[in-house]
Structure formats: C-alpha cells, structure tokens
C-alpha cells in the first residue's frame, strides 16, 4: 500500500481533485473509475501526478495505507450509494469514505448512520469552486466524525484554497453538517446571482448602456465593497461577443435559467425549519419563472405601466443600483447564516458561523471581500441572532437604504421585475417593524379555527367566542 488518499470517479471534478491532491507534498493518490478508459486517460495525460491506478475495488483498497481514506466524486443519488456499498465491502473499521458530491444533507445523515454500523467513517464534504477550484484549491465543508477529521484534516488542508494564510476548510460538524452548509452556500449563490442579474437588467433598461459598457460598471464595482468572484465573472460574461452573430453573447443566450436542485433544497429546508430565506427563495423562483416559456408566452400581453423606465442621471441611478445590490446581498447572507444556525440547532451540530464565513473567503463560488466583514461580526458576537444587526452592516444598510427604496419603487413603477431586491427590502422592513400585522392573522385564525392567541398585556392563551357573545376566555394553547 503506497497511497495515503484515493479518489473514486474520474470525471472532470474527480480528476481535477485527484490532480490537486497529487500536486501537494506528501500525497500519493490512488484512483479508480467504473470504466477503465477514464483511468487510463488520466494516467496518460498526467504522468507527473504519480497516480496509483486501481481497476477494481479490491485493488483500490489494497493500494491505500490504513486508515484508508477515499473521496467519492460521482453523481449525487444512486451512483453515490453504489460506490459507498462497494467501498464498504473492501474497507475496514476505522477507514474513511468521503462523499465530495452535492448530496442532500438528509441523505448524508442516512448514509453516515448506515456506514457507521460497520465501523467505517463516512464523511459528507461539500466542495465548492467548480472545476478550477477542484484543481487549484476549493473551499471544503466536511462533516463526519472527529475521528475521521484527524486523518482527513491535514489532507484536505493541503488542497484547499488559502484565504489570508488560512486554508479554506474546517470540520463543520457531525454527519450531514458539511453538506448542509454547502447547500446553504449554494442558496446564497443563487441569491447573489439573481441580485446581480436584477442590477444588470435595471441598468440596461434604465440607461440603455450596452452589455460591454455594463461590464465596465461591474468591473468598477469589483474594486469596491462588492468585490467578489461573481461580480468579476459577470463583467467577463457581459463583455463576451458571440462569434457567429457578432452580438453580445448575453443577447443570444436563451433566457431560461437552469438549476440542479441545491437552491430548491435550501428553500425547502428553510420552510421546514421556519427560517424566512425570502431572498434565496425569490432567486430560486425567478429561475423557475424564467423556465416556463409557455406561461411567459400567454402572459406577454398582460397590462403594464404606460411608461417604461427613464433615468435622468445615469451615474446616480447606477450608484443607487449598486447600493440596492449591496443591501440585498447583506440580507441574503444574513438569511443564509440564519438557516445554518437553525439547522445546527435542529440537528444538534456545533457549527462555528465565523469559521464558515472564513472558509468561504476563497475557493468557492460566493467568495467575496465581504465575508471578512461577516467573520468580524461573528468574532465580535459569536451568538449574534441576526447577522445584519452587526454594527458594520447596520452602517452599510443605513447608507444604502434610501437608494434601495428608490430602486425597488422605480422598478415597480416601470414594470421591471426585481423580486430579490424587493423581497429583501420587505424582509428588512419586516424585521424592523415594531408591530406586524401578524396580530390580525392570529385574530383570523382564532375566528375560523379557535387556534387561540396570546396577549401583549398578560400571560396565558386566549380565545374569543366569535360565534357566541364574543367575550374572551382563557384557553389551551393550540399555537
Ligand atoms: C460550487 C457550485 C457547484 C455547482 C452548482 C450549480 O459551489 O462549486 O455551487 O456546486 O456549480 O451546484 O448549481 P445549479 O446548476 O443549480 O445552478
């Protein structure tokens, strides 16, 4: 046995991760793929990596030093289960199986429980950064046991991206914690992308600037507080010219956004946990709306405002959009961290939110300057109830809110959809409100279903005899 780590599944992500591992001092990497040709191809194209090829699971196990550690990089779902089953057959107690795919965290919890019965460790690890990240340094979010972290920690640290001298990997928590955090990362990614798309749309419709000119705006924004990977690549996408038509590429791409499910999982999970991730939800729904051409077709003639958007001072408008984007982004992250906090409480994970923000500073898709501010906020107040109430964000929101309100009302007035901007603002105002109309909802619930209510002025649970003399009685709490 010569290898200290193995990779199963040699499609792009798997082979890039294997190459990354092999390039770091001290690692020897065993590789296995279901079809032999992928393994042969990887060995032929990267002889420098010194891979140890294995053409069966038995060979794979034999090539790994104990405790064995292997990272599975195959499609989420059944293919993952099949590889786990095969590895469990050839591995021994104390060995470690890592699922590096985008698995649903409840699947990870189930798998961890089943694999643990055999004495083998199972680790669900979220890996972000796409193909390039896998090769050059991703952000890694591993769950699983403390025992597995002893072996895995140094290996994962050796390949992770580095932010301000610190590797972008930390032991998130037990069983499904890593995949849970990766799921929320993707939800935030959806929100970030939707907010950027709304900003682009408003600028384009409001100022008539070309995509290439708007690329310059984003490139400029990338030098300030919005500095992030997604803003940077937005400029690149907007600048791209289509070779066959000579038009901006963004004008010839079909306007129907795809989704592989992680955004929807984030929202579904948030609904179950009762966490209002409204910005992430709107971003997910905006993709769904875009992907129903038949509904959009029959809706094209629906009445809209007589006037479109006319902007007098383009620079001032663009600055308003920038501030609206920044404020909405703060909301999206605040909601995402709220979901992680609620998930940790529900599933009994000890998740260090500051550490999560730190490992997102490099390597992953949502990497941004801004994550340093989140890390600062949790450093200062580890049990912060609402991230956006941290002093830095309060200042930023105070600076942005006027522009944010102008943009949301301008968009509504001009008939331009800005679902993530406007839902984020509503969330913000909902949190701020001294009294919410939830009191009326409680009254309605009590009226039709005797669901009871609480009072602001005394303890207890009450019901009004709506169909009787409308006097109030003390009641059993039925929520
Ligand atoms: C990452 C990405 C990655 C993947 C998304 C795309 O962190 O590296 O999030 O996991 O690109 O899952 O998701 P959609 O196809 O749903 O947009």
CSV table of C-alpha atoms and ligand atoms in Angstrom, one decimal:
chain,number,residue,atom,x,y,z
A,1,UNK,CA,0.0,0.0,0.0
A,2,UNK,CA,1.5,3.3,-1.1
A,3,UNK,CA,-1.3,5.8,-1.4
A,4,UNK,CA,-2.5,8.0,1.5
A,5,UNK,CA,-5.7,9.1,-0.2
A,6,UNK,CA,-7.9,7.7,-3.0
A,7,UNK,CA,-10.4,9.2,-5.5
A,8,UNK,CA,-13.3,7.3,-7.0
A,9,UNK,CA,-15.0,8.8,-10.0
A,10,UNK,CA,-12.7,10.5,-12.5
A,11,UNK,CA,-15.0,12.8,-14.4
A,12,UNK,CA,-13.8,16.5,-14.5
A,13,UNK,CA,-14.3,17.3,-10.8
A,14,UNK,CA,-12.9,14.0,-9.7
A,15,UNK,CA,-9.8,14.0,-11.9
A,16,UNK,CA,-9.1,17.7,-11.1
A,17,UNK,CA,-9.4,17.0,-7.3
A,18,UNK,CA,-7.1,13.9,-7.8
A,19,UNK,CA,-4.5,16.1,-9.6
A,20,UNK,CA,-4.7,18.8,-6.9
A,21,UNK,CA,-4.1,16.1,-4.2
A,22,UNK,CA,-1.2,14.6,-6.2
A,23,UNK,CA,0.4,18.0,-6.6
A,24,UNK,CA,0.8,18.6,-2.9
A,25,UNK,CA,3.8,17.5,-0.9
A,26,UNK,CA,3.3,14.2,0.9
A,27,UNK,CA,0.3,12.9,-1.0
A,28,UNK,CA,0.2,9.7,-3.2
A,29,UNK,CA,-3.1,9.3,-4.8
A,30,UNK,CA,-4.9,6.1,-5.7
A,31,UNK,CA,-7.5,6.5,-8.5
A,32,UNK,CA,-10.4,4.3,-9.6
A,33,UNK,CA,-13.2,4.8,-12.1
A,34,UNK,CA,-16.1,2.5,-13.0
A,35,UNK,CA,-15.0,2.4,-16.7
A,36,UNK,CA,-11.3,1.7,-17.1
A,37,UNK,CA,-10.8,4.2,-20.0
A,38,UNK,CA,-11.1,7.3,-17.8
A,39,UNK,CA,-8.4,6.0,-15.5
A,40,UNK,CA,-6.1,5.2,-18.5
A,41,UNK,CA,-6.8,8.6,-19.9
A,42,UNK,CA,-6.0,10.4,-16.6
A,43,UNK,CA,-2.7,8.4,-16.2
A,44,UNK,CA,-1.7,9.1,-19.8
A,45,UNK,CA,-2.4,12.8,-19.7
A,46,UNK,CA,-0.9,13.4,-16.2
A,47,UNK,CA,2.1,11.1,-15.7
A,48,UNK,CA,3.7,13.7,-13.5
A,49,UNK,CA,1.0,13.1,-10.8
A,50,UNK,CA,2.3,9.6,-10.0
A,51,UNK,CA,-1.2,8.2,-9.6
A,52,UNK,CA,-1.6,4.7,-8.4
A,53,UNK,CA,-4.3,3.2,-10.7
A,54,UNK,CA,-6.8,0.6,-9.4
A,55,UNK,CA,-9.1,-1.3,-11.7
A,56,UNK,CA,-11.1,-3.0,-9.1
A,57,UNK,CA,-12.3,-2.0,-5.6
A,58,UNK,CA,-10.1,-4.8,-4.1
A,59,UNK,CA,-7.1,-3.3,-5.8
A,60,UNK,CA,-8.1,0.2,-4.7
A,61,UNK,CA,-8.3,-0.9,-1.1
A,62,UNK,CA,-5.0,-2.7,-1.3
A,63,UNK,CA,-3.3,0.4,-2.6
A,64,UNK,CA,-4.3,2.5,0.3
A,65,UNK,CA,-2.5,2.9,3.6
A,66,UNK,CA,-4.5,2.4,6.8
A,67,UNK,CA,-6.6,4.0,7.9
A,68,UNK,CA,-7.8,4.2,4.3
A,69,UNK,CA,-9.3,7.4,3.1
A,70,UNK,CA,-11.1,7.8,-0.2
A,71,UNK,CA,-13.1,10.6,-1.7
A,72,UNK,CA,-16.0,9.8,-3.9
A,73,UNK,CA,-16.7,12.2,-6.8
A,74,UNK,CA,-19.6,10.7,-8.6
A,75,UNK,CA,-23.2,11.9,-9.3
A,76,UNK,CA,-25.3,12.5,-6.3
A,77,UNK,CA,-28.0,10.0,-5.7
A,78,UNK,CA,-27.9,6.3,-6.7
A,79,UNK,CA,-24.4,6.4,-8.2
A,80,UNK,CA,-23.1,7.6,-4.8
A,81,UNK,CA,-24.9,4.8,-2.9
A,82,UNK,CA,-23.5,2.2,-5.3
A,83,UNK,CA,-19.9,3.4,-4.7
A,84,UNK,CA,-20.4,3.5,-1.0
A,85,UNK,CA,-21.7,0.0,-0.9
A,86,UNK,CA,-18.7,-1.2,-3.0
A,87,UNK,CA,-16.2,0.5,-0.7
A,88,UNK,CA,-17.9,-0.7,2.5
A,89,UNK,CA,-17.2,-4.3,1.1
A,90,UNK,CA,-13.5,-3.8,0.8
A,91,UNK,CA,-12.7,-1.2,3.6
A,92,UNK,CA,-12.2,-2.0,7.3
A,93,UNK,CA,-13.3,-0.3,10.6
A,94,UNK,CA,-11.5,3.0,11.1
A,95,UNK,CA,-11.3,3.6,7.3
A,96,UNK,CA,-12.9,6.8,5.9
A,97,UNK,CA,-15.3,7.2,3.0
A,98,UNK,CA,-15.8,10.8,1.9
A,99,UNK,CA,-18.6,11.9,-0.4
A,100,UNK,CA,-17.4,15.0,-2.2
A,101,UNK,CA,-20.6,15.5,-4.3
A,102,UNK,CA,-23.5,17.8,-3.8
A,103,UNK,CA,-25.5,15.3,-1.7
A,104,UNK,CA,-28.7,16.3,0.0
A,105,UNK,CA,-27.7,16.5,3.7
A,106,UNK,CA,-30.5,14.2,4.8
A,107,UNK,CA,-29.1,11.5,2.5
A,108,UNK,CA,-25.7,12.1,4.1
A,109,UNK,CA,-27.2,11.7,7.6
A,110,UNK,CA,-28.8,8.4,6.5
A,111,UNK,CA,-25.6,7.1,4.8
A,112,UNK,CA,-23.4,8.1,7.8
A,113,UNK,CA,-25.6,6.2,10.1
A,114,UNK,CA,-25.6,3.1,7.9
A,115,UNK,CA,-21.9,3.2,7.3
A,116,UNK,CA,-21.1,3.8,10.9
A,117,UNK,CA,-22.6,0.4,11.8
A,118,UNK,CA,-19.7,-1.2,10.0
A,119,UNK,CA,-17.1,0.8,12.0
A,120,UNK,CA,-16.1,2.7,8.9
A,121,UNK,CA,-16.3,6.5,9.0
A,122,UNK,CA,-18.5,8.3,6.4
A,123,UNK,CA,-17.9,12.0,5.7
A,124,UNK,CA,-20.1,14.2,3.6
A,125,UNK,CA,-18.0,17.0,2.4
A,126,UNK,CA,-19.3,20.0,0.4
A,127,UNK,CA,-16.7,21.1,-2.2
A,128,UNK,CA,-17.1,24.4,-3.9
A,129,UNK,CA,-15.3,26.2,-6.6
A,130,UNK,CA,-16.2,24.4,-9.8
A,131,UNK,CA,-13.7,22.6,-12.0
A,132,UNK,CA,-11.0,25.2,-11.5
A,133,UNK,CA,-11.4,25.2,-7.7
A,134,UNK,CA,-11.1,21.4,-7.6
A,135,UNK,CA,-7.8,21.7,-9.4
A,136,UNK,CA,-6.3,24.8,-7.8
A,137,UNK,CA,-7.9,24.9,-4.4
A,138,UNK,CA,-11.6,24.6,-3.5
A,139,UNK,CA,-13.4,25.6,-0.3
A,140,UNK,CA,-14.2,22.4,1.5
A,141,UNK,CA,-17.0,21.8,4.0
A,142,UNK,CA,-16.6,18.4,5.6
A,143,UNK,CA,-19.0,16.8,8.1
A,144,UNK,CA,-18.5,13.4,9.8
A,145,UNK,CA,-16.8,12.2,12.9
A,146,UNK,CA,-14.0,13.7,14.9
A,147,UNK,CA,-12.0,10.5,14.3
A,148,UNK,CA,-12.2,11.0,10.6
A,149,UNK,CA,-11.1,14.6,10.8
A,150,UNK,CA,-7.8,13.5,12.4
A,151,UNK,CA,-6.7,11.8,9.2
A,152,UNK,CA,-8.6,13.9,6.7
A,153,UNK,CA,-7.9,17.3,8.2
A,154,UNK,CA,-4.2,17.6,7.0
A,155,UNK,CA,-5.0,16.1,3.6
A,156,UNK,CA,-7.9,18.5,3.0
A,157,UNK,CA,-5.9,21.4,4.3
A,158,UNK,CA,-3.2,20.5,1.8
A,159,UNK,CA,-5.5,21.0,-1.2
A,160,UNK,CA,-7.9,23.8,-0.1
A,161,UNK,CA,-7.8,27.4,-1.2
A,162,UNK,CA,-6.0,29.7,1.1
A,163,UNK,CA,-7.5,33.0,2.4
A,164,UNK,CA,-5.2,35.4,4.3
A,165,UNK,CA,-2.9,32.5,5.1
A,166,UNK,CA,-5.7,30.1,6.4
A,167,UNK,CA,-6.8,27.0,4.5
A,168,UNK,CA,-10.5,27.2,3.4
A,169,UNK,CA,-11.5,24.0,5.2
A,170,UNK,CA,-12.8,23.4,8.7
A,171,UNK,CA,-14.6,20.5,10.4
A,172,UNK,CA,-18.1,21.8,10.1
A,173,UNK,CA,-19.9,19.4,12.4
A,174,UNK,CA,-21.0,15.8,12.6
A,175,UNK,CA,-22.8,13.6,9.9
A,176,UNK,CA,-24.6,15.9,7.5
A,177,UNK,CA,-23.4,19.3,8.7
A,178,UNK,CA,-20.9,19.7,5.9
A,179,UNK,CA,-23.4,19.1,3.1
A,180,UNK,CA,-26.0,21.2,5.0
A,181,UNK,CA,-23.6,24.2,4.9
A,182,UNK,CA,-22.7,23.5,1.3
A,183,UNK,CA,-26.4,23.5,0.4
A,184,UNK,CA,-26.9,26.9,2.1
A,185,UNK,CA,-23.7,28.2,0.3
A,186,UNK,CA,-25.5,27.3,-3.0
A,187,UNK,CA,-28.7,29.0,-1.9
A,188,UNK,CA,-26.7,32.2,-1.2
A,189,UNK,CA,-25.0,31.7,-4.6
A,190,UNK,CA,-28.5,31.7,-6.2
A,191,UNK,CA,-29.4,34.9,-4.4
A,192,UNK,CA,-26.1,36.6,-5.3
A,193,UNK,CA,-26.5,35.7,-8.9
A,194,UNK,CA,-30.2,36.8,-9.1
A,195,UNK,CA,-29.3,40.1,-7.4
A,196,UNK,CA,-26.5,40.7,-9.9
A,197,UNK,CA,-28.9,39.9,-12.8
A,198,UNK,CA,-31.5,42.3,-11.5
A,199,UNK,CA,-28.9,45.0,-11.2
A,200,UNK,CA,-27.8,44.4,-14.8
A,201,UNK,CA,-31.4,44.4,-16.1
A,202,UNK,CA,-32.2,47.7,-14.3
A,203,UNK,CA,-29.0,49.4,-15.6
A,204,UNK,CA,-29.6,48.2,-19.1
A,205,UNK,CA,-33.2,49.2,-19.2
A,206,UNK,CA,-32.7,52.4,-17.3
A,207,UNK,CA,-29.6,53.8,-19.1
A,208,UNK,CA,-29.6,52.0,-22.4
A,209,UNK,CA,-25.9,51.1,-21.9
A,210,UNK,CA,-24.6,48.1,-23.9
A,211,UNK,CA,-23.6,44.9,-22.2
A,212,UNK,CA,-19.9,45.8,-22.8
A,213,UNK,CA,-20.5,49.2,-21.1
A,214,UNK,CA,-22.3,47.5,-18.2
A,215,UNK,CA,-19.3,45.1,-18.0
A,216,UNK,CA,-17.2,48.2,-17.2
A,217,UNK,CA,-19.6,49.1,-14.4
A,218,UNK,CA,-19.3,45.7,-12.8
A,219,UNK,CA,-15.5,45.8,-13.2
A,220,UNK,CA,-15.6,49.1,-11.4
A,221,UNK,CA,-17.8,47.7,-8.6
A,222,UNK,CA,-15.4,44.9,-8.3
A,223,UNK,CA,-12.9,47.3,-7.0
A,224,UNK,CA,-15.1,48.3,-4.0
A,225,UNK,CA,-17.1,46.8,-1.3
A,226,UNK,CA,-18.9,44.4,-3.7
A,227,UNK,CA,-15.6,42.8,-4.8
A,228,UNK,CA,-16.3,39.2,-5.4
A,229,UNK,CA,-15.8,36.3,-7.8
A,230,UNK,CA,-19.4,36.5,-9.1
A,231,UNK,CA,-19.2,40.3,-9.8
A,232,UNK,CA,-15.9,39.6,-11.6
A,233,UNK,CA,-17.2,36.9,-13.9
A,234,UNK,CA,-20.3,38.9,-14.6
A,235,UNK,CA,-18.2,41.5,-16.3
A,236,UNK,CA,-16.5,38.8,-18.3
A,237,UNK,CA,-19.8,37.3,-19.4
A,238,UNK,CA,-21.2,40.7,-20.4
A,239,UNK,CA,-18.1,41.6,-22.4
A,240,UNK,CA,-18.3,38.3,-24.4
A,241,UNK,CA,-19.2,38.7,-28.1
A,242,UNK,CA,-20.9,35.9,-29.9
A,243,UNK,CA,-18.6,34.7,-32.7
A,244,UNK,CA,-21.4,33.6,-35.1
A,245,UNK,CA,-23.6,36.7,-34.9
A,246,UNK,CA,-21.3,39.4,-33.6
A,247,UNK,CA,-23.8,40.3,-30.9
A,248,UNK,CA,-23.2,40.3,-27.2
A,249,UNK,CA,-23.3,36.7,-26.1
A,250,UNK,CA,-25.8,37.6,-23.3
A,251,UNK,CA,-28.3,38.6,-26.1
A,252,UNK,CA,-28.2,35.3,-27.8
A,253,UNK,CA,-28.3,33.0,-24.8
A,254,UNK,CA,-31.9,31.7,-24.2
A,255,UNK,CA,-33.2,33.5,-21.1
A,256,UNK,CA,-34.3,30.3,-19.2
A,257,UNK,CA,-32.2,29.6,-16.1
A,258,UNK,CA,-31.4,26.1,-15.2
A,259,UNK,CA,-31.0,24.6,-11.7
A,260,UNK,CA,-29.8,21.3,-10.4
A,261,UNK,CA,-31.7,21.4,-7.2
A,262,UNK,CA,-29.4,22.8,-4.4
A,263,UNK,CA,-31.2,26.1,-4.3
A,264,UNK,CA,-34.6,24.4,-4.1
A,265,UNK,CA,-33.2,22.2,-1.2
A,266,UNK,CA,-32.1,25.3,0.6
A,267,UNK,CA,-35.6,26.8,0.4
A,268,UNK,CA,-37.4,23.5,1.2
A,269,UNK,CA,-35.2,23.0,4.2
A,270,UNK,CA,-35.7,26.6,5.3
A,271,UNK,CA,-39.5,26.2,5.1
A,272,UNK,CA,-39.3,23.1,7.3
A,273,UNK,CA,-37.1,24.9,9.8
A,274,UNK,CA,-39.3,28.0,9.7
A,275,UNK,CA,-36.5,30.3,8.6
A,276,UNK,CA,-37.5,33.1,6.2
A,277,UNK,CA,-34.9,32.9,3.5
A,278,UNK,CA,-37.1,35.1,1.2
A,279,UNK,CA,-34.2,36.4,-0.9
A,280,UNK,CA,-32.9,32.9,-1.7
A,281,UNK,CA,-36.5,31.7,-2.3
A,282,UNK,CA,-37.2,34.5,-4.8
A,283,UNK,CA,-33.9,33.8,-6.6
A,284,UNK,CA,-34.9,30.2,-6.9
A,285,UNK,CA,-38.4,31.0,-8.0
A,286,UNK,CA,-37.1,33.6,-10.5
A,287,UNK,CA,-35.2,30.7,-12.3
A,288,UNK,CA,-38.4,28.7,-12.3
A,289,UNK,CA,-40.4,31.6,-13.8
A,290,UNK,CA,-37.9,32.1,-16.5
A,291,UNK,CA,-38.0,28.4,-17.4
A,292,UNK,CA,-41.7,28.3,-18.3
A,293,UNK,CA,-41.8,29.7,-21.9
A,294,UNK,CA,-45.4,28.6,-22.4
A,295,UNK,CA,-46.6,30.7,-19.4
A,296,UNK,CA,-44.5,33.6,-20.4
A,297,UNK,CA,-45.9,33.4,-24.0
A,298,UNK,CA,-49.5,33.7,-22.9
A,299,UNK,CA,-48.7,36.4,-20.4
A,300,UNK,CA,-46.9,38.8,-22.8
A,301,UNK,CA,-49.9,41.0,-23.4
A,302,UNK,CA,-50.8,41.5,-19.7
A,303,UNK,CA,-51.2,45.2,-19.0
A,304,UNK,CA,-48.2,47.0,-17.7
A,305,UNK,CA,-47.4,50.6,-16.9
A,306,UNK,CA,-47.8,53.2,-19.7
A,307,UNK,CA,-44.3,54.5,-19.2
A,308,UNK,CA,-41.1,52.5,-19.2
A,309,UNK,CA,-38.0,53.5,-17.2
A,310,UNK,CA,-36.5,56.8,-17.9
A,311,UNK,CA,-33.4,57.8,-16.0
A,312,UNK,CA,-32.2,61.3,-15.9
A,313,UNK,CA,-28.9,60.9,-14.2
A,314,UNK,CA,-27.4,57.6,-15.3
A,315,UNK,CA,-24.4,57.8,-12.8
A,316,UNK,CA,-26.7,58.5,-9.9
A,317,UNK,CA,-29.0,55.7,-10.9
A,318,UNK,CA,-26.2,53.2,-11.2
A,319,UNK,CA,-24.9,54.2,-7.8
A,320,UNK,CA,-28.4,53.6,-6.4
A,321,UNK,CA,-28.5,50.1,-8.0
A,322,UNK,CA,-25.1,49.4,-6.5
A,323,UNK,CA,-26.3,50.2,-3.1
A,324,UNK,CA,-29.5,48.3,-3.5
A,325,UNK,CA,-27.4,45.3,-4.6
A,326,UNK,CA,-25.2,45.6,-1.6
A,327,UNK,CA,-28.1,45.9,0.9
A,328,UNK,CA,-29.9,43.0,-0.7
A,329,UNK,CA,-26.7,40.9,-0.6
A,330,UNK,CA,-26.3,41.6,3.1
A,331,UNK,CA,-29.9,40.3,3.6
A,332,UNK,CA,-29.2,37.2,1.6
A,333,UNK,CA,-26.2,36.3,3.7
A,334,UNK,CA,-28.0,37.1,6.9
A,335,UNK,CA,-30.8,34.8,5.9
A,336,UNK,CA,-28.4,32.0,4.8
A,337,UNK,CA,-26.5,32.2,8.1
A,338,UNK,CA,-29.8,32.2,9.9
A,339,UNK,CA,-30.6,28.9,8.2
A,340,UNK,CA,-27.3,27.4,9.2
A,341,UNK,CA,-27.9,28.5,12.8
A,342,UNK,CA,-31.4,26.9,12.8
A,343,UNK,CA,-30.1,23.8,11.1
A,344,UNK,CA,-27.4,23.4,13.7
A,345,UNK,CA,-30.0,23.7,16.5
A,346,UNK,CA,-32.3,21.2,14.8
A,347,UNK,CA,-29.7,18.6,14.0
A,348,UNK,CA,-27.5,19.1,17.1
A,349,UNK,CA,-24.4,20.3,15.3
A,350,UNK,CA,-21.9,22.7,16.8
A,351,UNK,CA,-21.3,25.0,13.8
A,352,UNK,CA,-19.0,27.9,14.2
A,353,UNK,CA,-20.6,30.5,11.9
A,354,UNK,CA,-17.4,32.7,11.9
A,355,UNK,CA,-15.4,29.7,10.7
A,356,UNK,CA,-17.9,29.1,8.0
A,357,UNK,CA,-17.6,32.7,6.7
A,358,UNK,CA,-13.8,32.3,6.8
A,359,UNK,CA,-13.7,29.2,4.7
A,360,UNK,CA,-15.9,30.9,2.1
A,361,UNK,CA,-13.4,33.8,1.6
A,362,UNK,CA,-11.5,31.9,-1.1
A,363,UNK,CA,-12.0,28.9,-3.4
A,364,UNK,CA,-15.8,28.9,-3.5
A,365,UNK,CA,-18.3,30.5,-5.9
A,366,UNK,CA,-19.5,33.1,-3.4
A,367,UNK,CA,-16.0,34.1,-2.4
A,368,UNK,CA,-16.0,37.8,-1.6
A,369,UNK,CA,-14.2,40.5,0.3
A,370,UNK,CA,-17.5,41.0,2.2
A,371,UNK,CA,-17.0,37.6,4.0
A,372,UNK,CA,-14.3,39.2,6.1
A,373,UNK,CA,-17.0,41.5,7.5
A,374,UNK,CA,-19.1,38.5,8.4
A,375,UNK,CA,-16.2,36.8,10.1
A,376,UNK,CA,-15.6,40.1,12.1
A,377,UNK,CA,-19.2,40.2,13.1
A,378,UNK,CA,-19.2,36.6,14.5
A,379,UNK,CA,-15.7,37.2,16.1
A,380,UNK,CA,-17.3,40.1,18.0
A,381,UNK,CA,-20.6,38.4,18.9
A,382,UNK,CA,-20.5,34.6,18.3
A,383,UNK,CA,-24.2,34.1,19.1
A,384,UNK,CA,-25.4,37.1,17.0
A,385,UNK,CA,-29.1,36.5,16.5
A,386,UNK,CA,-29.4,38.4,13.2
A,387,UNK,CA,-26.2,38.9,11.2
A,388,UNK,CA,-27.4,42.1,9.6
A,389,UNK,CA,-27.7,43.8,13.0
A,390,UNK,CA,-23.9,43.7,13.4
A,391,UNK,CA,-22.6,47.3,13.6
A,392,UNK,CA,-20.8,47.2,10.3
A,393,UNK,CA,-23.9,46.0,8.4
A,394,UNK,CA,-26.1,48.5,10.3
A,395,UNK,CA,-23.9,51.3,9.0
A,396,UNK,CA,-23.9,49.9,5.4
A,397,UNK,CA,-27.7,49.4,5.4
A,398,UNK,CA,-28.2,52.9,6.8
A,399,UNK,CA,-26.1,54.2,3.9
A,400,UNK,CA,-27.9,52.1,1.3
A,401,UNK,CA,-31.5,52.0,2.4
A,402,UNK,CA,-32.6,55.2,0.7
A,403,UNK,CA,-31.2,54.1,-2.7
A,404,UNK,CA,-32.6,50.6,-2.1
A,405,UNK,CA,-36.1,52.0,-1.6
A,406,UNK,CA,-35.8,54.2,-4.7
A,407,UNK,CA,-34.7,51.3,-6.8
A,408,UNK,CA,-37.5,49.0,-5.6
A,409,UNK,CA,-40.1,51.6,-6.2
A,410,UNK,CA,-38.6,52.7,-9.5
A,411,UNK,CA,-38.6,49.0,-10.7
A,412,UNK,CA,-42.2,48.5,-9.6
A,413,UNK,CA,-43.3,51.8,-11.2
A,414,UNK,CA,-41.7,50.9,-14.5
A,415,UNK,CA,-42.9,47.3,-14.5
A,416,UNK,CA,-39.4,45.8,-14.2
A,417,UNK,CA,-39.3,42.6,-12.1
A,418,UNK,CA,-36.8,42.9,-9.2
A,419,UNK,CA,-38.0,40.0,-7.0
A,420,UNK,CA,-34.8,39.6,-5.0
A,421,UNK,CA,-34.3,43.3,-4.4
A,422,UNK,CA,-37.9,43.9,-3.3
A,423,UNK,CA,-38.3,40.8,-1.2
A,424,UNK,CA,-35.0,41.6,0.6
A,425,UNK,CA,-36.2,45.1,1.4
A,426,UNK,CA,-39.6,43.7,2.7
A,427,UNK,CA,-37.7,41.3,4.9
A,428,UNK,CA,-35.6,44.1,6.2
A,429,UNK,CA,-38.6,46.3,7.0
A,430,UNK,CA,-40.4,43.2,8.4
A,431,UNK,CA,-37.6,42.7,10.9
A,432,UNK,CA,-37.5,46.4,11.8
A,433,UNK,CA,-41.3,46.7,12.3
A,434,UNK,CA,-42.3,47.4,15.9
A,435,UNK,CA,-45.7,45.8,15.3
A,436,UNK,CA,-46.5,43.4,12.5
A,437,UNK,CA,-50.0,42.6,11.1
A,438,UNK,CA,-49.4,39.1,12.3
A,439,UNK,CA,-51.7,40.1,15.1
A,440,UNK,CA,-54.5,40.3,12.6
A,441,UNK,CA,-53.6,36.8,11.3
A,442,UNK,CA,-53.8,35.5,14.8
A,443,UNK,CA,-57.3,37.0,15.1
A,444,UNK,CA,-58.4,35.4,11.9
A,445,UNK,CA,-57.0,32.0,12.9
A,446,UNK,CA,-58.8,32.3,16.2
A,447,UNK,CA,-62.0,33.2,14.4
A,448,UNK,CA,-62.3,30.3,12.0
A,449,UNK,CA,-60.4,27.6,13.8
A,450,UNK,CA,-60.2,28.6,17.5
A,451,UNK,CA,-56.5,28.5,17.1
A,452,UNK,CA,-56.1,30.9,20.1
A,453,UNK,CA,-53.8,33.9,20.6
A,454,UNK,CA,-51.6,35.4,23.2
A,455,UNK,CA,-51.9,39.0,24.5
A,456,UNK,CA,-49.4,41.7,24.9
A,457,UNK,CA,-50.6,42.6,28.3
A,458,UNK,CA,-50.9,39.3,30.2
A,459,UNK,CA,-49.7,35.8,30.3
A,460,UNK,CA,-51.8,32.9,29.0
A,461,UNK,CA,-53.6,31.7,25.9
A,462,UNK,CA,-56.9,33.1,24.8
A,463,UNK,CA,-59.9,32.5,22.6
A,464,UNK,CA,-62.7,34.9,21.7
A,465,UNK,CA,-66.1,33.3,21.5
A,466,UNK,CA,-66.6,34.6,17.9
A,467,UNK,CA,-69.9,32.8,17.3
A,468,UNK,CA,-71.2,33.4,20.8
A,469,UNK,CA,-71.2,36.6,22.8
A,470,UNK,CA,-67.7,37.5,21.6
A,471,UNK,CA,-66.3,37.5,25.1
A,472,UNK,CA,-62.8,36.2,25.7
A,473,UNK,CA,-62.0,33.1,27.6
A,474,UNK,CA,-58.7,31.5,28.7
A,475,UNK,CA,-57.9,28.5,26.5
A,476,UNK,CA,-55.5,25.7,26.0
A,477,UNK,CA,-52.5,26.7,23.9
A,478,UNK,CA,-53.0,25.3,20.4
A,479,UNK,CA,-50.4,27.6,18.6
B,1,LIG,C1,-19.9,25.3,-6.4
B,1,LIG,C2,-21.2,25.3,-7.2
B,1,LIG,C3,-21.4,24.0,-7.8
B,1,LIG,C4,-22.4,24.0,-8.9
B,1,LIG,C5,-23.8,24.4,-8.6
B,1,LIG,C6,-24.6,24.8,-9.8
B,1,LIG,O1,-20.1,25.7,-5.2
B,1,LIG,O2,-18.9,25.0,-6.9
B,1,LIG,O3,-22.3,25.7,-6.4
B,1,LIG,O4,-21.8,23.1,-6.7
B,1,LIG,O5,-21.9,24.8,-9.9
B,1,LIG,O6,-24.4,23.3,-8.0
B,1,LIG,O7,-25.9,24.8,-9.4
B,1,LIG,P1,-27.1,25.0,-10.4
B,1,LIG,O8,-26.8,24.1,-11.6
B,1,LIG,O9,-28.2,24.5,-9.6
B,1,LIG,O10,-27.1,26.4,-10.8
